[in-house]
Coordinates of C-alpha atoms in Angstrom, one line a residue:
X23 CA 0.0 0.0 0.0
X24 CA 1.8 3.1 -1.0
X25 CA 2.0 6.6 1.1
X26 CA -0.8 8.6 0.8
X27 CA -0.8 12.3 -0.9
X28 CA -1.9 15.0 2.0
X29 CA -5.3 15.8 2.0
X30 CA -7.7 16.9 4.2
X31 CA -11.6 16.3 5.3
X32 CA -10.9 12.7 3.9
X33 CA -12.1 11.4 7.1
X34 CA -9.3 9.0 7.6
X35 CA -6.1 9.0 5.6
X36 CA -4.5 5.4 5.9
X37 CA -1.2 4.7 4.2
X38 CA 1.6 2.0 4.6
X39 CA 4.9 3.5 6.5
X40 CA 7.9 1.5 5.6
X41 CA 7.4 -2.4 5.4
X42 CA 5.4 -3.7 8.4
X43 CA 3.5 -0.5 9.5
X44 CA 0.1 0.5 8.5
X45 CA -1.0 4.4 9.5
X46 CA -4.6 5.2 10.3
X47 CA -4.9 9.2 10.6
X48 CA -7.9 10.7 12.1
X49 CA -8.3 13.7 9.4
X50 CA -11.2 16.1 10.0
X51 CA -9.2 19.4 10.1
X52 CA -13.0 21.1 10.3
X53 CA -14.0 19.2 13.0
X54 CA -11.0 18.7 15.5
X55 CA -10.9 15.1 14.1
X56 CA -14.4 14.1 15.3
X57 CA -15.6 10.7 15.3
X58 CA -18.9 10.0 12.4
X59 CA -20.3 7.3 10.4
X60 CA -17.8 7.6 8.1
X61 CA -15.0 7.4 10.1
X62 CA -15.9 4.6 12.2
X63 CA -16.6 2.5 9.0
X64 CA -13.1 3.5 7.5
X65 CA -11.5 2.1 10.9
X66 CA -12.9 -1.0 10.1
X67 CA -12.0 -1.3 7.0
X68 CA -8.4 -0.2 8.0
X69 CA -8.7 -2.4 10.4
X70 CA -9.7 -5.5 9.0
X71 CA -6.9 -4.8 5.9
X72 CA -4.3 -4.7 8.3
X73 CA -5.5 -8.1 9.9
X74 CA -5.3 -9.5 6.3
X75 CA -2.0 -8.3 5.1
X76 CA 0.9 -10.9 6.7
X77 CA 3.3 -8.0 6.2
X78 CA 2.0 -5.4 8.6
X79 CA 2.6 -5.9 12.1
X80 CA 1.3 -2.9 13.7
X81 CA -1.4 -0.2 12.9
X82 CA -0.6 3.2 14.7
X83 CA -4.0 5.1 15.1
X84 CA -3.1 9.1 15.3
X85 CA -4.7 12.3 14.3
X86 CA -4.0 15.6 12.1
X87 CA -2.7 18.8 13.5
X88 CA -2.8 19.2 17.2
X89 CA -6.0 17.4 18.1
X90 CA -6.3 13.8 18.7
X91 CA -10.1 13.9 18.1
X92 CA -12.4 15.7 19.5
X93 CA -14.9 12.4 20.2
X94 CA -18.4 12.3 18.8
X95 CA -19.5 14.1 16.2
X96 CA -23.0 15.1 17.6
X97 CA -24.1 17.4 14.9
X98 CA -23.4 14.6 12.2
X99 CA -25.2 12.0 14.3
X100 CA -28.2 14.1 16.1
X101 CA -30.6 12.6 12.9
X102 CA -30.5 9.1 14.6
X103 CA -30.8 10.3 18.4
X104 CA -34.6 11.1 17.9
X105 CA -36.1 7.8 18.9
X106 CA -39.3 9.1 17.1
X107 CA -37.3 10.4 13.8
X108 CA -37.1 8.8 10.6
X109 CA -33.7 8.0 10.8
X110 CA -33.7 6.7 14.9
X111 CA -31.6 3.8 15.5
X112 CA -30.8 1.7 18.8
X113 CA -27.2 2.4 19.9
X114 CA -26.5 -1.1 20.0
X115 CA -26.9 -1.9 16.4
X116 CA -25.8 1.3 14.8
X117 CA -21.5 1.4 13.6
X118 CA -19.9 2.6 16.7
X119 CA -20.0 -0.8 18.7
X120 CA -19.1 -2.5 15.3
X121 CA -16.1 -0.6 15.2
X122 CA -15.5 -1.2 18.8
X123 CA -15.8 -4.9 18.4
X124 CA -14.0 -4.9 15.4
X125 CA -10.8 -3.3 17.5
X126 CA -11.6 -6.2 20.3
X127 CA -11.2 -8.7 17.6
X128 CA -7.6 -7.5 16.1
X129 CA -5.0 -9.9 17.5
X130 CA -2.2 -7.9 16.2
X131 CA -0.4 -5.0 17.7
X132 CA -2.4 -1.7 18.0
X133 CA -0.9 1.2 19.1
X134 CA -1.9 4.9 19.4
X135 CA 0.4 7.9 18.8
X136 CA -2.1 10.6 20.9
X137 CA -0.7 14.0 18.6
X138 CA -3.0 16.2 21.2
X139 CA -6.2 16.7 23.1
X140 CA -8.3 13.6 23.3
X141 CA -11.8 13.6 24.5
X142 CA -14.4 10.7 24.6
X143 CA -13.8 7.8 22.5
X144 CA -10.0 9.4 21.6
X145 CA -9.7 8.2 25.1
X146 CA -11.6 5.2 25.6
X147 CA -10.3 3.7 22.7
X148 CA -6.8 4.0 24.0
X149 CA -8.0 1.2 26.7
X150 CA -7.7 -1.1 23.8
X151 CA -4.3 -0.1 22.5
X152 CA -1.0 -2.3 23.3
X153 CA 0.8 0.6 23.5
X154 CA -0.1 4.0 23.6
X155 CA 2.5 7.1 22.6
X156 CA 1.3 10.7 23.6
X157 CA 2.4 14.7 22.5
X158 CA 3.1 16.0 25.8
X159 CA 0.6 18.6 24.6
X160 CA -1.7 15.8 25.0
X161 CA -5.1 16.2 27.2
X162 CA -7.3 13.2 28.1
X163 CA -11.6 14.6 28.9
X164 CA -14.2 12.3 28.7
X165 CA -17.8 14.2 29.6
X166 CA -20.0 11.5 29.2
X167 CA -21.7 12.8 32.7
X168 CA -22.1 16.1 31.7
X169 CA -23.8 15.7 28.2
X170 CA -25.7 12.9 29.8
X171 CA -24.0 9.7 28.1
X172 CA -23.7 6.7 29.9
X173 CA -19.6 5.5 29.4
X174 CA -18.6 4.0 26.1
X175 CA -16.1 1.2 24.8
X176 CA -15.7 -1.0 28.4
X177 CA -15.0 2.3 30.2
X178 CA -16.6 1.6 33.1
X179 CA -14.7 -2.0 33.4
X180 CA -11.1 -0.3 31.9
X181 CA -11.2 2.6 33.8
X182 CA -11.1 1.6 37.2
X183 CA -9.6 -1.6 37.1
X184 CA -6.4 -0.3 34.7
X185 CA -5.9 3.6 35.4
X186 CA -7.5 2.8 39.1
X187 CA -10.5 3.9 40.8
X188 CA -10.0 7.5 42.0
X189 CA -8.8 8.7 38.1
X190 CA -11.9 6.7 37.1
X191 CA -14.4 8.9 39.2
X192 CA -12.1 12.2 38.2
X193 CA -13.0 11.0 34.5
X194 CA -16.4 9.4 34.5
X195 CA -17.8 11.4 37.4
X196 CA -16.7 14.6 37.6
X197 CA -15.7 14.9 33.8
X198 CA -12.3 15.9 35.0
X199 CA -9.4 16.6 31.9
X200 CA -6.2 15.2 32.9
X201 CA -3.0 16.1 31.8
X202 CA 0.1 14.3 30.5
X203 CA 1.7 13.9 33.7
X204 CA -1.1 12.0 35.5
X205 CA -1.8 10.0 32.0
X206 CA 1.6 8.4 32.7
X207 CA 1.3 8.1 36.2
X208 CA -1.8 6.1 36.4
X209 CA -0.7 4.0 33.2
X210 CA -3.1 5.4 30.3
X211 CA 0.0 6.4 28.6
X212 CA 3.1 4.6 27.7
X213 CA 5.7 7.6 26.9
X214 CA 5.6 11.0 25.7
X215 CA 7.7 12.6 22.9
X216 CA 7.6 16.4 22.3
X217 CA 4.3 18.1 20.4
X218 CA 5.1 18.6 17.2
X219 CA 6.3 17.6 13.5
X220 CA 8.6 15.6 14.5
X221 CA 6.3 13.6 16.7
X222 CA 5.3 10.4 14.9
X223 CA 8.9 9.9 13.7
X224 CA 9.6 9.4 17.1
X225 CA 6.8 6.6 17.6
X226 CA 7.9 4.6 14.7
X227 CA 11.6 5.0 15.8
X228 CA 10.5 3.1 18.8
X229 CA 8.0 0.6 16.8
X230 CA 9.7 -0.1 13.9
X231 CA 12.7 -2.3 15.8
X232 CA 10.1 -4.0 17.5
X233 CA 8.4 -5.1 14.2
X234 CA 11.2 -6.0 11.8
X235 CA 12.1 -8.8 14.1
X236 CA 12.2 -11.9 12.3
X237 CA 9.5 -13.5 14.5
X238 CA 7.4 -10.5 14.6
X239 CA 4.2 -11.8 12.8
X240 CA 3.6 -14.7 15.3
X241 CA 5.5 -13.8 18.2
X242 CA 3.2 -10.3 18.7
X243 CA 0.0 -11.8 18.4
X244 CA 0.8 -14.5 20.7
X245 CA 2.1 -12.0 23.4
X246 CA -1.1 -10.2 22.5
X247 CA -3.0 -12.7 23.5
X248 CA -1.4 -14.2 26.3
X249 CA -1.9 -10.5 27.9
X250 CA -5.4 -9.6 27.4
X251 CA -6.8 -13.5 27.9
X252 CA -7.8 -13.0 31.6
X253 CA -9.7 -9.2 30.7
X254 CA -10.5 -9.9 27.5
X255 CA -14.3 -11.4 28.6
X256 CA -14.8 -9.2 31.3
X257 CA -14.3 -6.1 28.7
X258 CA -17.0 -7.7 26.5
X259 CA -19.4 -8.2 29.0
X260 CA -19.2 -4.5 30.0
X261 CA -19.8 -3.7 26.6
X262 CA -22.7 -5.0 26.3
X263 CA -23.6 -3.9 29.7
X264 CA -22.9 -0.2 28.7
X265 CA -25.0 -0.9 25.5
X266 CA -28.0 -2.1 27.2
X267 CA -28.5 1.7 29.1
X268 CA -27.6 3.3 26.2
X269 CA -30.6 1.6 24.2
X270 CA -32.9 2.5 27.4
X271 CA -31.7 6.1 27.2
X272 CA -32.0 6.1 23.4
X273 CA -35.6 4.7 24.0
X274 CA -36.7 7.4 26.7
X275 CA -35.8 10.4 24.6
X276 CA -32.8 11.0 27.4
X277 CA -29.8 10.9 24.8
X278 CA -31.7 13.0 21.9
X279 CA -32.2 15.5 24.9
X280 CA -29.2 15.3 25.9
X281 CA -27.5 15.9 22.6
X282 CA -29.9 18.5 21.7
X283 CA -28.8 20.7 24.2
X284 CA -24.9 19.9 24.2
X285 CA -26.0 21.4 20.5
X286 CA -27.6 24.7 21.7
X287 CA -24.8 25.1 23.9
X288 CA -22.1 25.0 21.3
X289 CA -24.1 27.0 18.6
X290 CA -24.8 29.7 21.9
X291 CA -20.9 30.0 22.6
X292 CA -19.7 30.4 18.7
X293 CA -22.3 32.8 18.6
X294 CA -21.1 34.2 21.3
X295 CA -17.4 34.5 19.7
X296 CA -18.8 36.1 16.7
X297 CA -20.4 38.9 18.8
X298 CA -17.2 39.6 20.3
X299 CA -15.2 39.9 16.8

């Protein structure tokens, strides 16, 4: 797969980065990277190419320019909130817990290179990584409580029991944003490189050893596996467990609510901005 031209609004830009390493870049310029349909579906696809392609031994998830992502597109995805609309749909079968199982699935080497702030699924998804890389720019916020969301992608299960129970309730509960240096003391981060151009050079300088190893392909994936066998269930089960409240909320009318005003409150403050120009 050859390296990709840049472009932008593409969604996400995937491209192959030396012999064994695919690229998955989160690039929404417009809208600070933010999850959609779209780029959910792409993941997968990436996804379930680099699981096919014996030559790839590691995907590295990252984002364009200085933001991670910015988490869920709400404006993009408001049309399937309405559990009275034309377009509702339940949570549980829409493309965001396809993608999530889809990621559970991949039994090779995942790793995230976090470029800058992160919020919602930019950090839940990280849960799932094998080894995570951060900008020390980086910024971790996941306000499920205060838009009303229940916690998404195992949270409730990966928080407490990995990053430990306090940082949990800082991120869950009081929608707390951490910073770069508690990220790597409670373990949500692996190392940090400096913000910048120069960033994911760094994190393939310290992947691309580990992959050209002659017993890369089978070695990985069996370390992979060994890991995660013990968690692995438990993750699934909250899940589905997460799922299930989500498709109650989506049913009461509390998530379309919900998301409705999160909407009036951005729309208010960038009209806000404009006033002030």
């Amino acid at each position: 797969m050859a390296a990709a031209t840049q472009q932008k609004d593409q969604g996400v830009r995937v491209y192959q980065h030396g012999a064994h390493i695919l690229v998955a870049q989160l690039c929404r310029p417009r809208t600070r990277n933010a999850f959609d349909e779209g780029v959910y579906a792409q993941l997968i696809d990436a996804i379930e190419a680099y699981e096919a392609d014996a030559a790839l031994h590691a995907l590295v998830i990252t984002g364009h320019g200085d933001f991670f992502t910015s988490g869920m597109d709400v404006m993009s995805t408001i049309h399937t909130m309405n559990p009275r609309g034309p377009d509702a749909e339940l949570p549980s079968k829409g493309i965001a817990p396809r993608f999530m199982h889809t990621m559970l699935r991949c039994r090779k080497l995942i790793v995230a290179a976090v470029n800058g702030r992160a919020i919602g699924i930019g950090v839940t998804l990280l849960m799932h990584c094998d080894i995570v890389f951060a900008a020390d720019s980086a910024k971790f916020w996941t306000p499920f409580m205060r838009i009303g969301i229940v916690p998404e992608f195992a949270s409730s299960y990966t928080f407490p029991t990995i990053l430990g129970p306090m940082v949990a309730n800082d991120l869950l509960l009081r929608s707390k944003e951490i910073g770069i240096e508690r990220a790597v003391a409670c373990g949500l981060v692996s190392e940090v490189f400096p913000a910048g151009p120069g960033f994911l050079q760094r994190v393939f300088d310290e992947i691309e050893p580990l992959v050209a190893e002659p017993v890369a392909a089978k070695t990985l994936s069996l370390f992979k596996s060994v890991i995660r066998r013990v968690r692995e269930p438990l993750v699934r089960e909250a899940l589905v467990a997460e799922y299930v409240e989500l498709d109650r909320r989506f049913l009461s009318g509390e998530t379309y609510a919900a998301a409705s005003k999160t909407i009036a409150e951005l729309a208010a403050k960038k009209q806000s901005k404009k006033s002030k120009i």
